[in-house]
Structure formats: C-alpha cells, structure tokens
JSON list of C-alpha atoms in Angstrom, two decimals:
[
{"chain": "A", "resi": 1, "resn": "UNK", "atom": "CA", "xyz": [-18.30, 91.82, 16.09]},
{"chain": "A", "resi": 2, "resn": "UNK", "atom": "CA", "xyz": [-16.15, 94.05, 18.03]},
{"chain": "A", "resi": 3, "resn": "UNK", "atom": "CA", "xyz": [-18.62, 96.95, 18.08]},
{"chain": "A", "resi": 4, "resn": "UNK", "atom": "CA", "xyz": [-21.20, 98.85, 16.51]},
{"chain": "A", "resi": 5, "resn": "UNK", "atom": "CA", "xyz": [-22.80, 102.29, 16.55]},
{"chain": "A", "resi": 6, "resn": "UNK", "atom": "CA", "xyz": [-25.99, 103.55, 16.15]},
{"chain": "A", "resi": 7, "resn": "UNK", "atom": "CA", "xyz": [-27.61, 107.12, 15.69]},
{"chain": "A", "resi": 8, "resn": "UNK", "atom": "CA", "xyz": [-30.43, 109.11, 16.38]},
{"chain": "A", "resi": 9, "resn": "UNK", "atom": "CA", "xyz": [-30.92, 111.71, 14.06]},
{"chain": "A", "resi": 10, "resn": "UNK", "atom": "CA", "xyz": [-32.37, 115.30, 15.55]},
{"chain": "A", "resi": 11, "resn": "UNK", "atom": "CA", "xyz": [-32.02, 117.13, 18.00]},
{"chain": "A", "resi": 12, "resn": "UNK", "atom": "CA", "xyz": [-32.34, 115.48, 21.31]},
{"chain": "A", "resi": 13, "resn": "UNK", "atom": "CA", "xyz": [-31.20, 118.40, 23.66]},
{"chain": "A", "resi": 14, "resn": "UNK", "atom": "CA", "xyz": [-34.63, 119.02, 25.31]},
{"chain": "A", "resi": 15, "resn": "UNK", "atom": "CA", "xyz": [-36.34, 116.28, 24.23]},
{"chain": "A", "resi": 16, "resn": "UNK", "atom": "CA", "xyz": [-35.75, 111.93, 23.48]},
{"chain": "A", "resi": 17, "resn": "UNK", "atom": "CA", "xyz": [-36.74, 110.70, 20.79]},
{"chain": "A", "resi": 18, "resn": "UNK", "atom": "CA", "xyz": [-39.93, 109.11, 20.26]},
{"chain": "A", "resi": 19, "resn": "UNK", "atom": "CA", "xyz": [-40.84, 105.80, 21.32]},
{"chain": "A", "resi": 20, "resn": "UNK", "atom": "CA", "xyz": [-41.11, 104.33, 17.83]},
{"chain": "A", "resi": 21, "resn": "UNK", "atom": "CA", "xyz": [-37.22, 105.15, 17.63]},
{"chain": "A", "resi": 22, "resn": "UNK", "atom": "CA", "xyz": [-36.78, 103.94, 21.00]},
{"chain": "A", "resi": 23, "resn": "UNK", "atom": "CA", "xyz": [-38.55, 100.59, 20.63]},
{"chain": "A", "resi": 24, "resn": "UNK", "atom": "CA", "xyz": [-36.79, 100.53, 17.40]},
{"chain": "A", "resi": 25, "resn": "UNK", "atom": "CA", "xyz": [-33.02, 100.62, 19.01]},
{"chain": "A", "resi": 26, "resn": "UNK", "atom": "CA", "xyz": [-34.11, 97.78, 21.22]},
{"chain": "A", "resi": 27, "resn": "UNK", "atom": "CA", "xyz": [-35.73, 95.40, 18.69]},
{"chain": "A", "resi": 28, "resn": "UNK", "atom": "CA", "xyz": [-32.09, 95.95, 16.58]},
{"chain": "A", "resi": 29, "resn": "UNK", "atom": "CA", "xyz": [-30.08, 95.51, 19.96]},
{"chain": "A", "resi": 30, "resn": "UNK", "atom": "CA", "xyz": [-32.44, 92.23, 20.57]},
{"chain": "A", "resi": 31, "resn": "UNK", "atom": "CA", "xyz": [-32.16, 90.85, 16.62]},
{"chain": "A", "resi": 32, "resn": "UNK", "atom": "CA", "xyz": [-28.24, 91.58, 17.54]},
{"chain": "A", "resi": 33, "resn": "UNK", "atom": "CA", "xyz": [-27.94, 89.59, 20.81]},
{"chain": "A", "resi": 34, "resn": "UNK", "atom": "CA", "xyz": [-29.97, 86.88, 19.84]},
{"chain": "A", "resi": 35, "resn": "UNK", "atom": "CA", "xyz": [-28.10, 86.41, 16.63]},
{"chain": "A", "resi": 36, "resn": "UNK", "atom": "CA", "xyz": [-24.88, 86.77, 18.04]},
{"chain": "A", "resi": 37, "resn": "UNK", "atom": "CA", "xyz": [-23.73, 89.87, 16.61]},
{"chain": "A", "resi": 38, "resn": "UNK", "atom": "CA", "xyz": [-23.61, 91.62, 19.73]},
{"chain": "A", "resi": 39, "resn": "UNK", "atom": "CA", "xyz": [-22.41, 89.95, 22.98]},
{"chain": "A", "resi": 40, "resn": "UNK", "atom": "CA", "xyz": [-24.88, 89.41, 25.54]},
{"chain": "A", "resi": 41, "resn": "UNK", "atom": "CA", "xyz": [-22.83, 91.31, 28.21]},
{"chain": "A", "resi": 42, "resn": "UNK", "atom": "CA", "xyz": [-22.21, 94.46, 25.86]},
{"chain": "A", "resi": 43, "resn": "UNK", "atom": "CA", "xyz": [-21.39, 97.91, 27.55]},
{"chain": "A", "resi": 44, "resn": "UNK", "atom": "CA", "xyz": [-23.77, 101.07, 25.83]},
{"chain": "A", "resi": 45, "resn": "UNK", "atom": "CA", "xyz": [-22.12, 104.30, 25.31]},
{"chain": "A", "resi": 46, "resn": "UNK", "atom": "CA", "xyz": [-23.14, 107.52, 24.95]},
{"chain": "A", "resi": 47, "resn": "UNK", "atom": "CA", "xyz": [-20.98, 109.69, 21.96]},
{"chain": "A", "resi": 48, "resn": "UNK", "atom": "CA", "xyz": [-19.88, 111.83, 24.44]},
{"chain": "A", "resi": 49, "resn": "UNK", "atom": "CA", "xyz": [-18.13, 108.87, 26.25]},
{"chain": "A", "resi": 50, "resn": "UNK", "atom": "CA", "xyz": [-15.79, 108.16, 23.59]},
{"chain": "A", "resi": 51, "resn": "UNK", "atom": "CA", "xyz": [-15.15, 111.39, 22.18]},
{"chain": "A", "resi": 52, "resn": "UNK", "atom": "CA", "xyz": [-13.36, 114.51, 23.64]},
{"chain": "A", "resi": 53, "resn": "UNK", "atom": "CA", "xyz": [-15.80, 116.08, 26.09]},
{"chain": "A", "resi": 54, "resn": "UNK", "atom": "CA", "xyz": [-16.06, 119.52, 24.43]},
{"chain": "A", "resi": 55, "resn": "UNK", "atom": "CA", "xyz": [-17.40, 117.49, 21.16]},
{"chain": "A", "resi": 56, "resn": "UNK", "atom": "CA", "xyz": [-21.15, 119.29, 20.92]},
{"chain": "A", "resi": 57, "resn": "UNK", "atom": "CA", "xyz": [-23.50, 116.84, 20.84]},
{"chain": "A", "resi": 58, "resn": "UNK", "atom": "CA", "xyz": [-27.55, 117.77, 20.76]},
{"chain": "A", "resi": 59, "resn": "UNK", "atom": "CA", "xyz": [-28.30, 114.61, 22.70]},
{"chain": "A", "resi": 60, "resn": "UNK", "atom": "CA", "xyz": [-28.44, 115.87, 26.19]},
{"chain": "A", "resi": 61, "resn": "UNK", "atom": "CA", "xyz": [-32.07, 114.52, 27.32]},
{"chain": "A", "resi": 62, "resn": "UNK", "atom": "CA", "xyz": [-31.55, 111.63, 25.27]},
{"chain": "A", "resi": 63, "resn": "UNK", "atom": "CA", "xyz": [-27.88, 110.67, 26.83]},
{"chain": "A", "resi": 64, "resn": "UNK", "atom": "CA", "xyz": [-29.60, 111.14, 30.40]},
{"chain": "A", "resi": 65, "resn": "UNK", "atom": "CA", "xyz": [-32.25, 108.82, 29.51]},
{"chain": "A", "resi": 66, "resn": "UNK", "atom": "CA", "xyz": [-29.88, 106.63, 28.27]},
{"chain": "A", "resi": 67, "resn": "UNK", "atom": "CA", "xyz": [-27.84, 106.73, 31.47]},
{"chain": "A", "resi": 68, "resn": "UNK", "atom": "CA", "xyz": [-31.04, 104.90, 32.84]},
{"chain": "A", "resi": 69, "resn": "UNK", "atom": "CA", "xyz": [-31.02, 101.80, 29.99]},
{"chain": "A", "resi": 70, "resn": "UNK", "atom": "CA", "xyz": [-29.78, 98.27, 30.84]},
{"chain": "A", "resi": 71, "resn": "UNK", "atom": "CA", "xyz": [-26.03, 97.83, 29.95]},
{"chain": "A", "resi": 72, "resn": "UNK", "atom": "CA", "xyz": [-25.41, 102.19, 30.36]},
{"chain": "A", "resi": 73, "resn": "UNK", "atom": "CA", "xyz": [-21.84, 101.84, 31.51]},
{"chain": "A", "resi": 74, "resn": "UNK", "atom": "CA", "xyz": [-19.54, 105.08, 31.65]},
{"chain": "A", "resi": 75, "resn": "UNK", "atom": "CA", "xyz": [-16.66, 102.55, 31.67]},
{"chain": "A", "resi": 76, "resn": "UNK", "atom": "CA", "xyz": [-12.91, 104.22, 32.16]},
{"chain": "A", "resi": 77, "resn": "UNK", "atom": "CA", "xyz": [-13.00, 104.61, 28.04]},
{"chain": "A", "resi": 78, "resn": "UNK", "atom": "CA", "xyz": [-8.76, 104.28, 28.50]},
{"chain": "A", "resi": 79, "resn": "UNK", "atom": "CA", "xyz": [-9.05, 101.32, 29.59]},
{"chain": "A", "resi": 80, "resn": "UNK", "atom": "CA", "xyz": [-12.05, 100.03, 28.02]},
{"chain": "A", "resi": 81, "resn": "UNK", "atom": "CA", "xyz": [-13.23, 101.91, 24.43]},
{"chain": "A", "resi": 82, "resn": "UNK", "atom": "CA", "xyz": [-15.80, 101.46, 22.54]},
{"chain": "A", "resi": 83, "resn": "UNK", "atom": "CA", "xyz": [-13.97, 99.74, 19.53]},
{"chain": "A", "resi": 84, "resn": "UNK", "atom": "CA", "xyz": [-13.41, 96.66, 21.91]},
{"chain": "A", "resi": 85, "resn": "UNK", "atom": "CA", "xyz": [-16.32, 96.07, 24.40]},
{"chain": "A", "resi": 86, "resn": "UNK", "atom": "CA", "xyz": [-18.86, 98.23, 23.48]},
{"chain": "A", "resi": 87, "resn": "UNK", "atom": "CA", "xyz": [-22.05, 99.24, 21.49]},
{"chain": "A", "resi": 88, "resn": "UNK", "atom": "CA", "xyz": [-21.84, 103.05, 20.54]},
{"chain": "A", "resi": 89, "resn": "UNK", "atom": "CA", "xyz": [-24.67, 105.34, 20.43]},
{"chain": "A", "resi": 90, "resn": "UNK", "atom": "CA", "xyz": [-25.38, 109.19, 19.96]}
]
C-alpha cells in the first residue's frame, strides 16, 4: 500500500479526541503493520502537512499531540508526500 488516511471527525481545536478514538487509531495502525498493509517504518502526517497551509483545519490540539506520536515526521512534503511514504491523518 502506498498510503492511507485516516480522520477524526469533530472539532479538535481546543481539545483531542478521546482516548477510545485514540486507542482506536493505534489498534488500526497495529492490525496495519502487522499485516503488512502499512510499512513498519511509515512517516504520520498531519492534514496540514500535505495541504496548502492556509487550508482551515479544526485539529489544532489534536495535530500538536500528534507531533508527540511515534513515526510524527514533518518530512520536506516536496520531496517526500504523503501518496508515497506516508500514513495521512487529520
């Protein structure tokens, strides 16, 4: 699989989501890996990372969270989008 993306739904600006969602992203990310859908090595993006900066996105506590998740990688997105090496989120 070349990629993959995955939403929250809500609004995330002041808040992340709860850990049910949370625990639920990692138990699909973990079916993924250990299946070999997704590589082991994948990069995580945030939306904002692969779309124009002034895209609004209500995901501000939940990107900085992110920023703190194994495999959070603000790659050069030029060089390295999401469509080849990555697993999308937000």
């Amino acid at each position: 699989m070349c990629c993959a993306a995955v939403a929250f739904i809500g609004d995330y600006s002041q808040r992340v989501p709860d850990a049910v969602a949370i625990r639920a992203f990692e138990a699909l990310v973990a079916y993924g890996v250990l299946h070999g859908y997704i590589k082991a090595n994948y990069i995580l993006y945030g939306h904002r990372d692969v779309q124009a900066k002034s895209w609004p996105s209500p995901g501000d506590a939940l990107y900085s969270a992110m920023q703190t998740w194994p495999h959070f990688g603000q790659q050069d997105t030029q060089r390295a989008p999401m469509g080849e090496k990555g697993l999308g989120l937000l």
